[in-house]
XYZ file of C-alpha atoms in Angstrom:
512
model
C 188.641 82.652 112.877
C 187.221 85.705 111.160
C 188.839 87.905 108.581
C 191.752 90.079 109.764
C 190.685 93.726 109.825
C 193.185 96.548 109.825
C 192.829 100.203 108.920
C 189.077 100.297 108.257
C 186.170 102.373 109.553
C 185.474 102.548 113.293
C 182.240 101.376 114.851
C 181.420 102.516 118.383
C 178.077 100.706 118.451
C 177.173 99.518 121.956
C 177.732 95.807 122.257
C 176.749 93.194 124.846
C 176.381 94.424 128.428
C 177.822 91.388 130.227
C 181.067 89.446 130.299
C 181.419 87.269 127.235
C 177.748 87.459 126.304
C 177.226 86.893 122.572
C 174.841 89.009 120.552
C 174.007 89.626 116.926
C 176.024 92.848 116.514
C 178.958 92.509 114.108
C 182.444 92.913 115.533
C 183.890 96.367 114.841
C 186.315 96.521 111.944
C 188.859 98.268 114.110
C 189.010 99.088 117.787
C 188.548 102.364 119.709
C 192.240 102.727 120.509
C 194.856 105.476 120.036
C 197.157 104.596 118.420
C 195.279 102.103 116.270
C 196.318 98.482 116.673
C 198.265 96.942 113.819
C 196.106 93.812 113.494
C 192.793 92.676 114.952
C 191.306 89.291 114.075
C 187.721 88.953 115.358
C 186.557 85.557 116.596
C 182.907 84.951 117.403
C 180.341 87.434 118.643
C 181.184 87.617 122.335
C 182.287 90.852 123.950
C 184.438 91.251 127.041
C 183.267 93.621 129.759
C 184.289 93.918 133.375
C 182.170 91.769 135.651
C 181.650 91.358 139.396
C 184.290 88.633 139.555
C 186.932 90.311 137.398
C 190.543 90.167 138.594
C 193.777 91.229 136.956
C 196.328 88.439 137.371
C 200.066 87.937 136.906
C 202.680 85.459 138.056
C 203.991 85.906 141.569
C 207.198 87.951 141.341
C 207.035 88.123 137.536
C 208.263 91.094 135.530
C 204.666 91.956 134.620
C 203.290 92.029 138.177
C 203.687 95.823 138.331
C 201.803 96.239 135.060
C 198.991 94.005 136.314
C 198.715 95.849 139.630
C 198.598 99.203 137.822
C 195.812 98.005 135.531
C 193.845 96.554 138.452
C 194.022 99.897 140.231
C 192.910 101.810 137.156
C 190.007 99.421 136.553
C 189.183 99.325 140.285
C 189.152 95.535 140.386
C 191.169 93.118 142.573
C 194.631 91.886 141.740
C 195.383 88.169 141.994
C 198.278 85.835 141.310
C 198.219 83.666 138.210
C 197.905 79.968 139.041
C 200.198 78.833 136.218
C 202.838 77.447 138.635
C 200.408 76.225 141.245
C 201.111 79.098 143.628
C 198.380 81.472 142.545
C 194.866 82.379 143.551
C 193.094 79.700 141.578
C 192.417 79.288 137.859
C 191.185 82.143 135.726
C 187.472 82.729 135.960
C 184.870 84.682 133.985
C 185.957 88.281 133.493
C 189.601 87.687 134.474
C 192.540 89.440 132.777
C 195.880 87.609 132.833
C 199.288 89.049 131.942
C 202.113 86.690 131.034
C 205.629 86.917 129.653
C 206.234 84.585 126.735
C 209.715 85.637 125.620
C 213.166 84.547 126.631
C 214.660 85.419 129.994
C 216.998 87.849 128.211
C 214.064 89.643 126.618
C 212.257 89.832 129.920
C 215.286 91.386 131.597
C 215.663 93.810 128.718
C 212.041 94.857 129.068
C 212.436 95.376 132.780
C 215.352 97.730 132.069
C 212.851 99.941 130.232
C 215.339 101.285 127.686
C 213.331 102.939 124.937
C 214.580 102.052 121.502
C 216.025 98.640 122.386
C 213.045 96.762 123.826
C 210.671 94.394 122.038
C 207.403 96.273 122.597
C 205.081 93.804 120.873
C 202.166 92.023 122.517
C 199.313 89.663 121.722
C 195.962 90.300 123.379
C 193.392 87.500 123.242
C 189.754 87.871 124.274
C 187.933 84.548 124.387
C 185.281 82.837 126.523
C 184.823 85.866 128.764
C 188.518 86.135 129.610
C 191.435 88.269 128.392
C 195.071 87.231 128.102
C 197.924 89.615 127.370
C 201.111 87.850 126.297
C 204.333 89.697 125.552
C 208.075 89.040 125.427
C 208.770 91.972 127.794
C 206.974 93.962 130.445
C 206.973 96.940 128.056
C 204.892 94.981 125.564
C 202.553 93.775 128.316
C 202.099 97.371 129.477
C 201.067 98.448 125.982
C 198.594 95.590 125.866
C 197.026 96.916 129.065
C 196.728 100.368 127.456
C 194.817 98.869 124.542
C 192.441 97.051 126.874
C 191.973 100.098 129.078
C 191.029 102.312 126.134
C 188.520 99.837 124.710
C 186.822 99.638 128.090
C 186.845 103.427 128.509
C 185.151 103.724 125.133
C 182.202 101.882 126.657
C 181.685 99.329 123.914
C 183.729 96.517 125.445
C 186.376 94.376 123.773
C 185.104 92.041 121.032
C 186.363 88.471 121.131
C 189.387 87.938 118.973
C 193.125 88.366 118.785
C 195.131 91.602 118.621
C 198.719 91.431 117.419
C 200.415 94.742 117.864
C 203.841 96.418 117.816
C 205.153 99.907 117.058
C 206.400 100.981 113.660
C 209.063 103.295 115.156
C 211.207 102.628 118.208
C 211.510 106.220 119.494
C 208.276 108.085 120.219
C 207.890 110.977 122.587
C 207.837 114.532 123.858
C 210.551 117.147 124.344
C 209.874 119.605 127.158
C 211.861 122.821 127.546
C 211.911 123.340 131.301
C 214.941 125.658 131.103
C 213.045 128.672 129.783
C 209.814 127.915 131.638
C 209.774 125.987 134.915
C 207.107 123.278 134.951
C 206.004 121.711 138.208
C 206.743 118.122 139.106
C 202.998 117.337 139.186
C 202.519 118.737 135.673
C 205.437 116.738 134.307
C 204.137 113.570 135.968
C 200.740 114.116 134.330
C 202.482 114.305 130.958
C 204.301 111.026 131.695
C 200.982 109.302 132.378
C 199.647 110.756 129.124
C 202.690 109.537 127.191
C 202.373 106.029 128.600
C 198.685 105.787 127.754
C 199.463 106.804 124.155
C 202.304 104.254 123.909
C 204.867 107.054 123.632
C 208.149 106.050 125.244
C 210.412 109.099 125.616
C 210.458 112.336 127.617
C 213.325 114.613 126.616
C 214.100 117.220 129.297
C 215.936 120.307 128.026
C 216.838 121.674 131.453
C 219.741 124.040 130.757
C 219.639 127.130 128.550
C 220.227 130.881 128.582
C 217.149 131.525 130.725
C 217.712 128.950 133.426
C 219.258 125.789 134.819
C 216.317 123.930 136.309
C 217.574 120.901 138.254
C 219.347 121.030 141.597
C 223.125 120.685 141.267
C 225.584 119.782 143.994
C 228.680 120.228 141.803
C 227.714 123.758 140.725
C 224.874 125.080 142.889
C 225.708 128.630 141.796
C 224.223 128.059 138.316
C 220.835 126.733 139.485
C 217.795 128.966 138.936
C 215.457 129.899 141.759
C 212.578 127.872 140.279
C 213.932 124.374 139.767
C 213.306 120.693 140.351
C 215.024 119.154 143.339
C 216.868 115.886 142.908
C 214.063 114.264 144.898
C 211.606 115.639 142.316
C 213.769 114.262 139.533
C 213.960 110.833 141.175
C 210.162 110.729 141.487
C 209.725 111.765 137.851
C 212.142 109.074 136.677
C 210.485 106.428 138.871
C 207.050 107.203 137.435
C 208.505 107.250 133.924
C 210.016 103.794 134.470
C 206.639 102.495 135.621
C 205.027 103.849 132.443
C 207.890 102.658 130.216
C 209.011 106.172 129.355
C 212.739 106.818 129.041
C 213.812 110.256 130.278
C 216.483 111.831 128.052
C 218.576 114.609 129.637
C 220.018 117.479 127.630
C 222.693 119.916 128.759
C 223.080 121.937 125.570
C 226.592 123.111 124.628
C 228.577 124.986 123.418
C 225.691 127.378 122.849
C 222.644 127.966 125.050
C 224.684 128.169 128.253
C 223.588 131.614 129.438
C 222.577 130.374 132.897
C 226.075 128.975 133.410
C 227.744 132.116 132.031
C 225.822 134.395 134.408
C 227.549 132.644 137.300
C 230.863 132.281 135.420
C 231.311 135.300 133.108
C 234.915 134.256 132.452
C 233.532 131.449 130.259
C 231.734 133.856 127.897
C 232.718 133.756 124.208
C 233.898 137.182 123.010
C 234.676 138.091 119.400
C 237.724 139.913 118.081
C 235.999 143.255 118.646
C 235.319 142.460 122.294
C 231.595 141.818 121.849
C 230.135 139.001 123.943
C 227.792 136.480 122.340
C 224.768 135.622 124.514
C 224.744 132.008 125.603
C 227.935 131.004 123.791
C 230.748 129.498 125.826
C 234.420 129.898 124.900
C 235.461 126.396 123.872
C 239.142 127.396 123.833
C 238.977 127.950 127.596
C 239.820 124.737 129.464
C 237.504 125.845 132.284
C 234.555 125.620 129.870
C 235.191 121.917 129.294
C 235.640 121.308 133.021
C 232.286 122.969 133.746
C 230.275 120.943 131.220
C 232.063 117.712 132.110
C 231.416 118.302 135.823
C 227.709 118.566 135.076
C 227.759 115.479 132.855
C 229.449 113.431 135.574
C 226.904 114.628 138.123
C 223.753 114.137 136.081
C 224.470 111.120 133.880
C 224.104 108.648 136.784
C 220.761 110.218 137.766
C 219.168 109.283 134.421
C 219.123 105.480 134.051
C 218.076 105.521 130.398
C 220.544 104.844 127.586
C 220.699 108.335 126.070
C 222.570 111.578 126.656
C 221.764 114.642 124.529
C 224.775 116.837 123.745
C 222.816 119.720 122.199
C 225.268 121.268 119.740
C 222.839 123.649 118.029
C 223.100 127.328 117.174
C 226.664 127.975 118.319
C 227.045 131.639 117.462
C 230.695 131.372 116.438
C 229.591 129.384 113.383
C 226.945 131.755 112.010
C 229.221 134.616 110.921
C 230.783 135.005 107.488
C 234.369 134.504 108.668
C 234.505 132.574 111.954
C 238.305 132.378 111.955
C 238.734 136.174 111.805
C 235.892 136.838 114.228
C 237.025 134.279 116.825
C 240.767 133.733 116.385
C 241.095 132.233 119.871
C 238.982 129.254 118.761
C 241.106 128.354 115.732
C 243.335 125.295 116.259
C 246.730 125.291 114.485
C 246.084 124.882 110.785
C 242.365 124.295 111.422
C 238.986 125.999 111.550
C 236.369 126.984 114.105
C 234.132 124.223 112.708
C 236.855 121.682 113.444
C 237.260 122.983 116.990
C 233.507 122.805 117.581
C 233.293 119.228 116.325
C 236.163 118.196 118.568
C 234.453 119.928 121.508
C 231.329 117.793 121.070
C 233.387 114.635 120.539
C 235.214 115.294 123.803
C 231.972 115.903 125.699
C 230.570 112.710 124.210
C 233.587 110.769 125.480
C 232.662 111.721 129.039
C 229.028 110.645 128.579
C 230.124 107.325 127.111
C 231.990 106.509 130.306
C 228.535 106.234 131.881
C 227.324 103.876 129.164
C 225.342 106.522 127.311
C 224.476 106.645 123.633
C 224.531 110.213 122.411
C 222.286 112.477 120.401
C 222.828 115.974 119.002
C 220.870 118.497 116.956
C 221.467 118.265 113.222
C 223.225 121.666 113.025
C 225.756 120.307 115.524
C 227.004 117.756 112.953
C 229.880 119.368 111.088
C 232.460 117.182 109.388
C 235.879 118.625 108.613
C 238.988 116.993 107.140
C 240.432 116.556 110.635
C 237.327 116.104 112.789
C 234.227 113.981 112.188
C 231.267 113.613 114.572
C 231.140 110.191 116.181
C 229.529 107.699 113.789
C 227.101 106.307 116.365
C 225.707 109.684 117.462
C 222.039 110.001 116.526
C 220.943 112.998 114.461
C 218.040 114.890 116.010
C 216.830 116.667 112.866
C 214.856 119.798 113.639
C 215.551 122.397 110.962
C 216.735 123.100 107.463
C 217.558 126.694 108.317
C 220.985 126.074 109.843
C 224.279 127.217 108.336
C 224.631 125.332 105.069
C 220.998 124.117 105.198
C 221.882 120.455 104.863
C 219.065 118.194 103.744
C 218.152 115.113 105.826
C 219.256 112.936 102.912
C 222.853 114.005 103.575
C 222.767 112.357 106.992
C 220.750 109.333 105.896
C 222.923 108.626 102.857
C 225.943 108.758 105.137
C 224.427 105.933 107.181
C 223.487 108.028 110.208
C 220.391 107.285 112.287
C 217.881 110.148 112.368
C 215.137 111.088 114.820
C 212.461 113.391 113.405
C 211.690 116.660 115.237
C 210.643 118.582 112.119
C 210.066 122.193 113.200
C 207.407 122.619 110.509
C 205.012 120.193 112.243
C 206.412 119.231 115.638
C 207.550 122.526 117.241
C 205.166 124.103 119.751
C 206.976 127.384 120.469
C 205.363 129.544 123.138
C 204.479 133.002 121.853
C 204.907 131.876 118.211
C 208.114 133.880 117.557
C 210.179 133.751 114.348
C 207.238 132.746 112.134
C 206.388 129.670 114.225
C 202.704 128.825 114.598
C 201.235 126.381 117.081
C 201.021 122.980 115.366
C 197.686 121.203 115.308
C 196.857 117.563 115.710
C 194.867 117.677 112.489
C 197.834 118.845 110.406
C 200.139 116.208 111.905
C 197.473 113.546 111.361
C 196.796 114.484 107.741
C 200.202 115.570 106.451
C 203.134 114.432 108.578
C 204.823 111.047 108.609
C 208.218 109.946 109.980
C 209.519 110.375 106.421
C 208.695 114.112 106.437
C 211.908 115.130 108.162
C 212.309 118.675 106.833
C 209.581 121.072 105.736
C 206.665 119.335 104.017
C 208.624 117.000 101.736
C 209.189 113.322 102.477
C 212.522 111.635 101.944
C 212.628 108.605 99.665
C 210.967 105.478 101.127
C 214.295 103.636 100.993
C 215.757 106.247 103.355
C 212.740 106.473 105.658
C 212.693 102.905 106.941
C 212.341 102.347 110.706
C 216.002 101.307 110.785
C 217.048 104.727 109.430
C 214.453 107.178 110.740
C 214.135 105.801 114.239
C 211.077 107.809 115.243
C 210.137 111.291 116.340
C 209.275 113.602 119.203
C 206.915 116.529 119.623
C 208.751 119.530 121.094
C 207.496 122.198 123.487
C 209.853 125.193 123.423
C 209.242 128.056 125.826
C 210.832 131.014 124.040
C 208.210 133.367 125.472
C 207.611 131.614 128.759
C 204.605 133.649 129.891
C 202.705 133.332 126.609
C 200.823 130.301 127.944
C 200.164 128.823 131.361
C 200.926 125.189 132.151
C 197.249 124.325 131.707
C 197.146 126.066 128.325
C 200.210 124.139 127.189
C 198.613 120.861 128.296
C 195.462 121.646 126.331
C 197.416 122.815 123.304
C 199.552 119.696 122.975
C 196.881 117.071 123.739
C 195.673 116.430 120.200
C 199.125 116.839 118.606
C 200.439 114.122 120.952
C 197.532 111.854 120.041
C 198.233 112.403 116.340
C 201.968 111.842 116.806
C 201.313 108.587 118.651
C 199.119 107.395 115.801
C 201.683 108.199 113.107
C 204.662 106.650 114.926
C 202.958 103.424 115.987
C 200.773 102.635 112.983
C 202.363 102.880 109.516
C 200.365 104.035 106.532
C 197.105 105.919 106.302
C 195.279 106.162 109.633
C 192.086 104.088 109.771
C 189.854 106.983 110.895
C 188.907 110.332 109.467
C 190.201 113.281 111.466
C 186.753 114.107 112.976
C 186.350 110.479 114.085
C 189.872 110.415 115.502
C 189.317 113.676 117.406
C 186.070 112.323 118.842
C 187.840 109.130 119.895
C 190.607 111.130 121.594
C 187.954 112.919 123.616
C 186.412 109.579 124.570
C 189.432 107.501 125.584
C 192.001 110.140 126.596
């Protein structure tokens, strides 16, 4: 076996034109894949290309049959059954690609469940003697192996003989899409899911309720739904495609702020201060009807999203941003307590409803407020987006307390339409050169001991539509393409990327 190459310069030199044909060209020191593979060990001088007899094969009824059929369709070659148990379509031949599970039955079932953040996503891809084998403990890992193969073939140089051993550095990798402020079509969202899957990103966070709109059909409260919205049939199709591409869809119904669409239909739920002034988007958490409304929606929507997560929101509650919340909002103050305590208990109570559906919860970092009598649930994940919130708590405060953090740093990962409030559109180049999962707030990294994959679980790129008409859907798609490529690279592959930015950008154009 040859030397193991990782993180070195890319060669896109054309290699042999036929399946498994050796030549004198050296094997590339890394492969034309985004994100870069963690380890490639060349073996020999042969190169795999599609041939006239190529099939994609998997065991009959196996958990990876869907992945094999998808790859066969994308490569426009036949699908066949693996002959491992004597019930297939004959032994593998020249040019064949075989997918197999090699983990335990429990791992295979876990992979089939497609729960981002809990699945073993590793795979081993072997190219030898004109054939390719993709072995993985779960169907998620096998799917990522097919993405690696697909990109190398799209690059046009073929797959050199050898062994790839690959797995992500971070468990949570994805995109947040604000469909509340700007309605996106089902087709556009499905295109983004395909893009996420090809980049080995595994989450789509849908922020579908805000002041500007409630964008998914509701049977429990149809009066709050905006004119432009996704039907439940649309949602089911989106979730089905996401499951096929191993993308977990995370729902968010933000509360107790950002509920303007609900308040328009139910003005009695509006938070009003001691002077009688209403706060846009803020719901009165002392009103029992407010809790019933949000819990009704949780009970309706939680079963529609099969993934493990439920996002509580919790950010920018206007009752907490004044100098004296207790004087400004006396109706919110519990006996002997504070508005902060009441807000924390509100989120804890909403979380209790989501947990009845088996959900793990997330909330924005400014929704985590500990008081002597109320502490946010210990297992709730911190979605850290800003250091500008009341109190400006550093990410270290959460990490040192043992909380799990997901990185949505608004300095690098916030694509805010119209660029309000000093936001600028982030670029793939800046993410690629400067950001890492450890850079949770601003431009400064937390200590390596706090930034381990067990503590900073991953990150998401966020599209917020504050000025909805500032860009069309097509402009948004173009604007986020390279940032998503860069994010995928930095969440999958730890350390310095193997390519220069110009080489990476050229590769994205080639294999995307």
